mmCIF file of C-alpha atoms in Angstrom:
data_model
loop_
_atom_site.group_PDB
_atom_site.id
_atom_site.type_symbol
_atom_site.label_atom_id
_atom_site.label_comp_id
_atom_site.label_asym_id
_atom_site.label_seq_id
_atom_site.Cartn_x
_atom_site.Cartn_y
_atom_site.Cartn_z
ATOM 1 C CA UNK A 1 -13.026 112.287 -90.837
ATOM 2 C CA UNK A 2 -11.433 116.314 -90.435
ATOM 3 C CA UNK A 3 -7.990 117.397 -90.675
ATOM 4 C CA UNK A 4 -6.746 118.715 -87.143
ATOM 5 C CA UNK A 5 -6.735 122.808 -87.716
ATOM 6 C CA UNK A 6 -3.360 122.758 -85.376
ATOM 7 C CA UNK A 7 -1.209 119.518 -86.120
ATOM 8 C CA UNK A 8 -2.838 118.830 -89.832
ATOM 9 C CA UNK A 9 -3.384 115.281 -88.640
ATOM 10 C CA UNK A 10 -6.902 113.425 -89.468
ATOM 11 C CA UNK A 11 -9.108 112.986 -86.719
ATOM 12 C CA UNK A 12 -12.279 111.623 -85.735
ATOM 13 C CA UNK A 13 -15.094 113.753 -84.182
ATOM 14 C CA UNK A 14 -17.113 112.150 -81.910
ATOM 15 C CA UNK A 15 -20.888 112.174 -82.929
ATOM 16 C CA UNK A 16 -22.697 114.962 -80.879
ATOM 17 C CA UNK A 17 -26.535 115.582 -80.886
ATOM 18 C CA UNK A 18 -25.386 119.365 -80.677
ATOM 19 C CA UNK A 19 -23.151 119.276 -83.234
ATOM 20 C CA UNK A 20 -26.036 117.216 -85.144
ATOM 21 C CA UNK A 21 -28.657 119.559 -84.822
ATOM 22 C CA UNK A 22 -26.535 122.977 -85.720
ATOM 23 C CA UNK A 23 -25.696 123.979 -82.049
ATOM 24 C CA UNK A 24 -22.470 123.702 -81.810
ATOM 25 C CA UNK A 25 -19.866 123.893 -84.543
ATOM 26 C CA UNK A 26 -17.857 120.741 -85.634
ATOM 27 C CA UNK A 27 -14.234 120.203 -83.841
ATOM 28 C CA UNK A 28 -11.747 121.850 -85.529
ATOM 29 C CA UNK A 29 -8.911 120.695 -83.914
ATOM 30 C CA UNK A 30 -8.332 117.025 -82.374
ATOM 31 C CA UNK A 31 -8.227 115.896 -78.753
ATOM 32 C CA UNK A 32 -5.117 115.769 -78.692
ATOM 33 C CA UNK A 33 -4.164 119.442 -79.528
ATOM 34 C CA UNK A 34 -7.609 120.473 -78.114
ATOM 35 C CA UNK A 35 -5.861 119.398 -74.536
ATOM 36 C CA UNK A 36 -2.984 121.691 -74.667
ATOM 37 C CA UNK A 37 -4.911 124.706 -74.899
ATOM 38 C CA UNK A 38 -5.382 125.829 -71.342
ATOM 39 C CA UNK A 39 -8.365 127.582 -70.283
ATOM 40 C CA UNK A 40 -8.049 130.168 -68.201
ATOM 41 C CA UNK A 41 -10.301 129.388 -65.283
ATOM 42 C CA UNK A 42 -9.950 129.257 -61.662
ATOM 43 C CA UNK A 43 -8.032 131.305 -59.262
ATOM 44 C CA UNK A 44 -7.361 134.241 -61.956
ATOM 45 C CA UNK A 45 -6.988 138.142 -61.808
ATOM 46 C CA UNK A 46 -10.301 139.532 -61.897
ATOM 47 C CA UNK A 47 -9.099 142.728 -64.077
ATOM 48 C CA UNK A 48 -6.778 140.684 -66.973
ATOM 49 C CA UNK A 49 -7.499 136.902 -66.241
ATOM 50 C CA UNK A 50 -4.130 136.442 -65.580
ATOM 51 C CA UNK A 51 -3.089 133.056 -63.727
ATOM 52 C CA UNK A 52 -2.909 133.944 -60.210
ATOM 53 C CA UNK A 53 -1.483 130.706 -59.063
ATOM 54 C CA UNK A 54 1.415 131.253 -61.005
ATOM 55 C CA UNK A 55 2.552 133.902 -58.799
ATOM 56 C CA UNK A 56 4.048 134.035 -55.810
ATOM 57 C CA UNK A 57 1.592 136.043 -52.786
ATOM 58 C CA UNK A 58 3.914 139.487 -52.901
ATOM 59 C CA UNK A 59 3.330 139.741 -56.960
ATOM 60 C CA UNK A 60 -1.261 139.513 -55.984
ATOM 61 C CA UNK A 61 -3.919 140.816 -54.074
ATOM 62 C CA UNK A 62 -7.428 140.672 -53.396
ATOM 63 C CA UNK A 63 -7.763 138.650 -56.643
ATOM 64 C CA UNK A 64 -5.876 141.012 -58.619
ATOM 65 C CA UNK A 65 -2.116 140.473 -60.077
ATOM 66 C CA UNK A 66 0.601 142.989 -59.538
ATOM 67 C CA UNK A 67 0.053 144.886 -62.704
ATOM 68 C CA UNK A 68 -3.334 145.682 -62.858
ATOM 69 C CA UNK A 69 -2.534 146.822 -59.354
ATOM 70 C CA UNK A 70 0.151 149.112 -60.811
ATOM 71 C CA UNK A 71 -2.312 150.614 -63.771
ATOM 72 C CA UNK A 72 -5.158 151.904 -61.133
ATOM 73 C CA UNK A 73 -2.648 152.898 -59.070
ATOM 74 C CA UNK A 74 -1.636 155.054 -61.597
ATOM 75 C CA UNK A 75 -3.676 158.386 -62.119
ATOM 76 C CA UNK A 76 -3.379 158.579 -65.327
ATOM 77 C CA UNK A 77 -4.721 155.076 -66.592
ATOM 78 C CA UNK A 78 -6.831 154.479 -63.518
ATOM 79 C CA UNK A 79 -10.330 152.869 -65.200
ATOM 80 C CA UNK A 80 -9.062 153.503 -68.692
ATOM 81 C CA UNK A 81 -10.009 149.077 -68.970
ATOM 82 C CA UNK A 82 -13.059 148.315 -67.021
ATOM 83 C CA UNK A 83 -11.174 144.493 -67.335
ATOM 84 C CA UNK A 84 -9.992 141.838 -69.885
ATOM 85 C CA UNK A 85 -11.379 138.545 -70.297
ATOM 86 C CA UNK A 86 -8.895 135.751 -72.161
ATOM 87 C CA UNK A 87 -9.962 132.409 -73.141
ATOM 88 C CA UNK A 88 -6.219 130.816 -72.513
ATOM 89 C CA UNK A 89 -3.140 130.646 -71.104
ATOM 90 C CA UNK A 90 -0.548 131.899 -73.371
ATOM 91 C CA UNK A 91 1.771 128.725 -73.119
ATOM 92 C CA UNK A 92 4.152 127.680 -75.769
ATOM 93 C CA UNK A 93 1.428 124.994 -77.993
ATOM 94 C CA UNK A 94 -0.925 128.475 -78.339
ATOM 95 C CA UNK A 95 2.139 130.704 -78.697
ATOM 96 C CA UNK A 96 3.449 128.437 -81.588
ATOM 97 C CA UNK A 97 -0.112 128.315 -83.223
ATOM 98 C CA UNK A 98 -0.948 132.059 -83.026
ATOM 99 C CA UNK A 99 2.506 132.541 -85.000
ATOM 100 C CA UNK A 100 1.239 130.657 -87.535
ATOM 101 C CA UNK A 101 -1.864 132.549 -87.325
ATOM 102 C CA UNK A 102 -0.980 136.144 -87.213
ATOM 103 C CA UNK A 103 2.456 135.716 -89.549
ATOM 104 C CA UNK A 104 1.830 132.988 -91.920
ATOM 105 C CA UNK A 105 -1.355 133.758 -93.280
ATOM 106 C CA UNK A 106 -3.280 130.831 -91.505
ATOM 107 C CA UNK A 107 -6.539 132.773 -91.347
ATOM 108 C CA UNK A 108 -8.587 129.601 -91.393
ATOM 109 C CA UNK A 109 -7.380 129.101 -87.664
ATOM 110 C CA UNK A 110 -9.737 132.446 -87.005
ATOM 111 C CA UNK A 111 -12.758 129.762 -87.119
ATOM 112 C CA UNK A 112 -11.718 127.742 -84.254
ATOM 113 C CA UNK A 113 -11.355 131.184 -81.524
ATOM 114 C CA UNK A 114 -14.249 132.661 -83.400
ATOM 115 C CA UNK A 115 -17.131 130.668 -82.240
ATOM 116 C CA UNK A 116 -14.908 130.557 -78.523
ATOM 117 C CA UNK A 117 -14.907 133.938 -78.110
ATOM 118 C CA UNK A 118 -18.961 134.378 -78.987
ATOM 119 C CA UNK A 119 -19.393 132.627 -76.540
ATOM 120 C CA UNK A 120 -17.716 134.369 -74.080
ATOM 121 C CA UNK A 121 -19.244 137.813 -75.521
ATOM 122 C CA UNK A 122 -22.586 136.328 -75.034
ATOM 123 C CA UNK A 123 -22.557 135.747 -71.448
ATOM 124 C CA UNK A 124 -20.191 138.277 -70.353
ATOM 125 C CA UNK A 125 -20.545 141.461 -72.813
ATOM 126 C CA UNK A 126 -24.232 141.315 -74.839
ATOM 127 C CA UNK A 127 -24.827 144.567 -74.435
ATOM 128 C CA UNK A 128 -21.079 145.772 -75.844
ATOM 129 C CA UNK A 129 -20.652 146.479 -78.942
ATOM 130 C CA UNK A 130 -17.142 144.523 -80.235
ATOM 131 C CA UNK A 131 -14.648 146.607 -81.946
ATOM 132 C CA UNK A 132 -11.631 145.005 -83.516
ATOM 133 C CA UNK A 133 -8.105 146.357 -83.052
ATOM 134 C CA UNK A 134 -7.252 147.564 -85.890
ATOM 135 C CA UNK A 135 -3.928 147.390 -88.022
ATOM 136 C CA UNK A 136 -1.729 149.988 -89.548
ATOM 137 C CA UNK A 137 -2.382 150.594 -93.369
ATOM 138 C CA UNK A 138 1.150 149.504 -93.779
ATOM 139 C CA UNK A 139 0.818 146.536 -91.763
ATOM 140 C CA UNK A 140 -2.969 145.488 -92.997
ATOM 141 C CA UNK A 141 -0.976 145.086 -96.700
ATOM 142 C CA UNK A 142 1.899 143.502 -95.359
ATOM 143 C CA UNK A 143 0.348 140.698 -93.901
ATOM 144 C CA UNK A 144 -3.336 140.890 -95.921
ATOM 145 C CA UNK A 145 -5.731 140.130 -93.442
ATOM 146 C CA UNK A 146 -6.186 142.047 -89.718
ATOM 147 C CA UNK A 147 -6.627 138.813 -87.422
ATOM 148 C CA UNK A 148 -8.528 140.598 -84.582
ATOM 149 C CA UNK A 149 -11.644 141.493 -87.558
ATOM 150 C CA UNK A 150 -11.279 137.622 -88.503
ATOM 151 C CA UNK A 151 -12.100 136.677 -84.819
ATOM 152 C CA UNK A 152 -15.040 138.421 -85.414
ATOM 153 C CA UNK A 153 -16.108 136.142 -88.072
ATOM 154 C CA UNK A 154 -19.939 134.917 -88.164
ATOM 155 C CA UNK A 155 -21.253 136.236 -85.424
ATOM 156 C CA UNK A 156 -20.255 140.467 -85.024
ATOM 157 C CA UNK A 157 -20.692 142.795 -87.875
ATOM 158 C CA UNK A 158 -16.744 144.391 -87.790
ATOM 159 C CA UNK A 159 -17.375 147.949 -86.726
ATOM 160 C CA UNK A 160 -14.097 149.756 -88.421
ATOM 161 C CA UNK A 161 -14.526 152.730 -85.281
ATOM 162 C CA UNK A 162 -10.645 152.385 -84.731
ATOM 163 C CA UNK A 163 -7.577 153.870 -86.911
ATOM 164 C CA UNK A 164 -4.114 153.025 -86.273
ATOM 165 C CA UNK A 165 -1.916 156.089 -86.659
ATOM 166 C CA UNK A 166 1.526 154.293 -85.655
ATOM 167 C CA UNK A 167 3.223 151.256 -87.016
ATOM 168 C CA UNK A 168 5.185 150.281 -83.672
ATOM 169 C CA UNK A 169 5.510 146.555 -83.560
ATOM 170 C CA UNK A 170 4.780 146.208 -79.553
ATOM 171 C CA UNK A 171 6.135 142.116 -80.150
ATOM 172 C CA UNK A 172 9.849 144.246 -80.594
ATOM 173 C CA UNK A 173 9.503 146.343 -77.484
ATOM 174 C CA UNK A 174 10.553 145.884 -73.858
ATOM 175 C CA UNK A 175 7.740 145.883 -71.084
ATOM 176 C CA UNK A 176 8.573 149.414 -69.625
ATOM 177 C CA UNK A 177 8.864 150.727 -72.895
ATOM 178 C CA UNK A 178 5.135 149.521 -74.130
ATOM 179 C CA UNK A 179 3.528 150.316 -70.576
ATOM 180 C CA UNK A 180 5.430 154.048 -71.206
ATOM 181 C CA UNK A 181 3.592 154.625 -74.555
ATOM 182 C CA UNK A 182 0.097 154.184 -73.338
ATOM 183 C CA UNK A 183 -0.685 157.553 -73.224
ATOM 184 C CA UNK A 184 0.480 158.399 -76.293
ATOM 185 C CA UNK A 185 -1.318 158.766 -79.350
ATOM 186 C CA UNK A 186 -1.564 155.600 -81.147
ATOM 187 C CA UNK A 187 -5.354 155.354 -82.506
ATOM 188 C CA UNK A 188 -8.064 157.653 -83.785
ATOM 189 C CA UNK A 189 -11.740 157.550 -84.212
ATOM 190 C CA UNK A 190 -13.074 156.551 -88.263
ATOM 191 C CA UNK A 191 -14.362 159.813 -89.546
ATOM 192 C CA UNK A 192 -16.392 157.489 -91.772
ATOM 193 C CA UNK A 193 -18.241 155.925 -88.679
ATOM 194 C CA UNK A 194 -21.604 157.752 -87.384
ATOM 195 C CA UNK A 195 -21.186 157.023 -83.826
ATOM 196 C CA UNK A 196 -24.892 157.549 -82.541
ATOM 197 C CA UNK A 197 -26.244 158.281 -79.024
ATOM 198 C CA UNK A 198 -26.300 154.984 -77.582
ATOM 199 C CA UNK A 199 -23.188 153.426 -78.185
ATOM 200 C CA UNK A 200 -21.480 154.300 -75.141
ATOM 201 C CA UNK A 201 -19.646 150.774 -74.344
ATOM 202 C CA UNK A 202 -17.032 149.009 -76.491
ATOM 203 C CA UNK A 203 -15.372 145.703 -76.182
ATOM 204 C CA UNK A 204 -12.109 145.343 -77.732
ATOM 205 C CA UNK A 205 -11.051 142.384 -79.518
ATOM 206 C CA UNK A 206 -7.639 141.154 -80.355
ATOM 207 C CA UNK A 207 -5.723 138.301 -79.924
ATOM 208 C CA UNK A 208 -3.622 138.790 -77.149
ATOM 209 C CA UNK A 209 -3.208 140.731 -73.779
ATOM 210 C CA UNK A 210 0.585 140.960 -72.843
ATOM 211 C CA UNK A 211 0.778 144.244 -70.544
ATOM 212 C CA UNK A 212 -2.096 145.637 -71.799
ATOM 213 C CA UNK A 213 -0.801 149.008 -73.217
ATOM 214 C CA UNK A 214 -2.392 148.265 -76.330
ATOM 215 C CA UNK A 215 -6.237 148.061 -75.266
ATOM 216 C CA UNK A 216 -5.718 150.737 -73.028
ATOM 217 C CA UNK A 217 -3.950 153.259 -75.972
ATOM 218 C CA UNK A 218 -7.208 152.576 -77.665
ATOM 219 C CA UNK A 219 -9.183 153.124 -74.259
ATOM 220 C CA UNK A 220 -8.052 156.192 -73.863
ATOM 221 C CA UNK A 221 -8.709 157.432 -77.476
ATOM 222 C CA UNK A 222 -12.080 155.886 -76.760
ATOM 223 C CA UNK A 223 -12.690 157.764 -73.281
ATOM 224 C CA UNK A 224 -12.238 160.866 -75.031
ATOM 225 C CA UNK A 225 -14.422 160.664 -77.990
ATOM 226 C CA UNK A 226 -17.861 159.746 -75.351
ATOM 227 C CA UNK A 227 -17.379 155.904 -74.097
ATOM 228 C CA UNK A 228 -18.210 155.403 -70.849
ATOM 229 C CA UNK A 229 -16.737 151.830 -70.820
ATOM 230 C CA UNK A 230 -14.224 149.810 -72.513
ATOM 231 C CA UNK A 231 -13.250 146.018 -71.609
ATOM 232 C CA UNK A 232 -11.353 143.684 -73.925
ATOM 233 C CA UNK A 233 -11.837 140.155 -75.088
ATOM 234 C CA UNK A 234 -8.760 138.358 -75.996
ATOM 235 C CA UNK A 235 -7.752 135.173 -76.875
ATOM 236 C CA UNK A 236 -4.700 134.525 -74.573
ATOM 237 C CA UNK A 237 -3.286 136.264 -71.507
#
């Protein structure tokens, strides 16, 4: 018997030779909740994972969605974000849950997109190393925990290479105003952290990818301290 990470309701796991023998983790979440998660797969944008067939044909093209059109149109954030991978659709059930997540101190919830995001970094980005977005001082003792290092949980050593020099709350701002501020400074490079020669790609982690101004401030601090590439790895789009 387990307690449902989502709904707190007791559940069942179904026995599992994987689970059994160490492979996989045990559910942490029922069927039930499990089945309003929605996995991003399909016809998506090939730069942010968005859901394509959400859109009508003038807002996509040639797999990608209108915005990520608009950023490498753009000269200057044109391949700041090789691309974004998310693991779900941002729908009201994962909404709801990240809230509870990011605001009430729920860090246990980290476990559950933990192991679903190594996954994902195995296949798609072995040979990145994963950098957390980090938190403003302020905001790191407000809340007590940074959820995008949690994520990172059991199977990436948290590499602190990312300060946060503002405390803007993107949640609070407009679209135009957060795509508008990507340029500015917002991040800076741990004087604490001995780079090397070899670490030349980064994949950003954080929860999730709304415009994408956020992965793309840190891109550009990124570009200009010797990374040649920097994706991000999200949990919902």
């Amino acid at each position: 018997m387990a307690i449902c990470l989502s709904c707190s309701e007791a559940f069942i796991e179904p026995p599992s030779w994987r689970t059994l023998f160490f492979i996989d983790h045990n559910q942490l979440i029922c069927e039930a909740c499990e089945q309003k998660l929605v996995e991003l797969k399909g016809e998506i944008c090939t730069s942010c994972s968005r859901l394509l067939s959400e859109l009508d044909d003038s807002y996509k093209q040639n797999g990608n969605c209108s915005d990520c059109i608009r950023w490498e149109e753009n000269e200057h954030t044109k391949g700041l974000l090789e691309r974004n991978v998310s693991l779900y659709h941002y729908n009201d059930f994962l909404k709801e849950w990240l809230t509870v997540y990011k605001f009430r101190g729920d860090a246990v919830i980290a476990e559950f997109f933990a192991d679903k995001l190594r996954k994902v970094y195995e296949k798609k980005f072995q040979d990145y190393v994963p950098v957390p977005i980090p938190l403003h001082p302020q905001r790191l003792h407000e809340r007590g925990f940074n959820q995008s290092e949690l994520l990172l949980k059991g199977w990436a050593q948290t590499l602190p290479l990312l300060v946060k020099q503002t405390n803007t709350k993107q949640s609070k701002l407009k679209r135009q105003a957060r795509i508008s501020q990507v340029l500015e400074p917002n991040f800076s490079i741990n004087p604490d952290i001995n780079l090397g020669e070899t670490l030349k790609k980064v994949v950003l982690i954080d929860d999730i990818y709304t415009t994408g101004t956020t992965v793309r401030q840190a891109a550009v601090t990124l570009k200009q301290n010797g990374f040649n590439q920097v994706a991000s790895l999200t949990i919902a789009r």
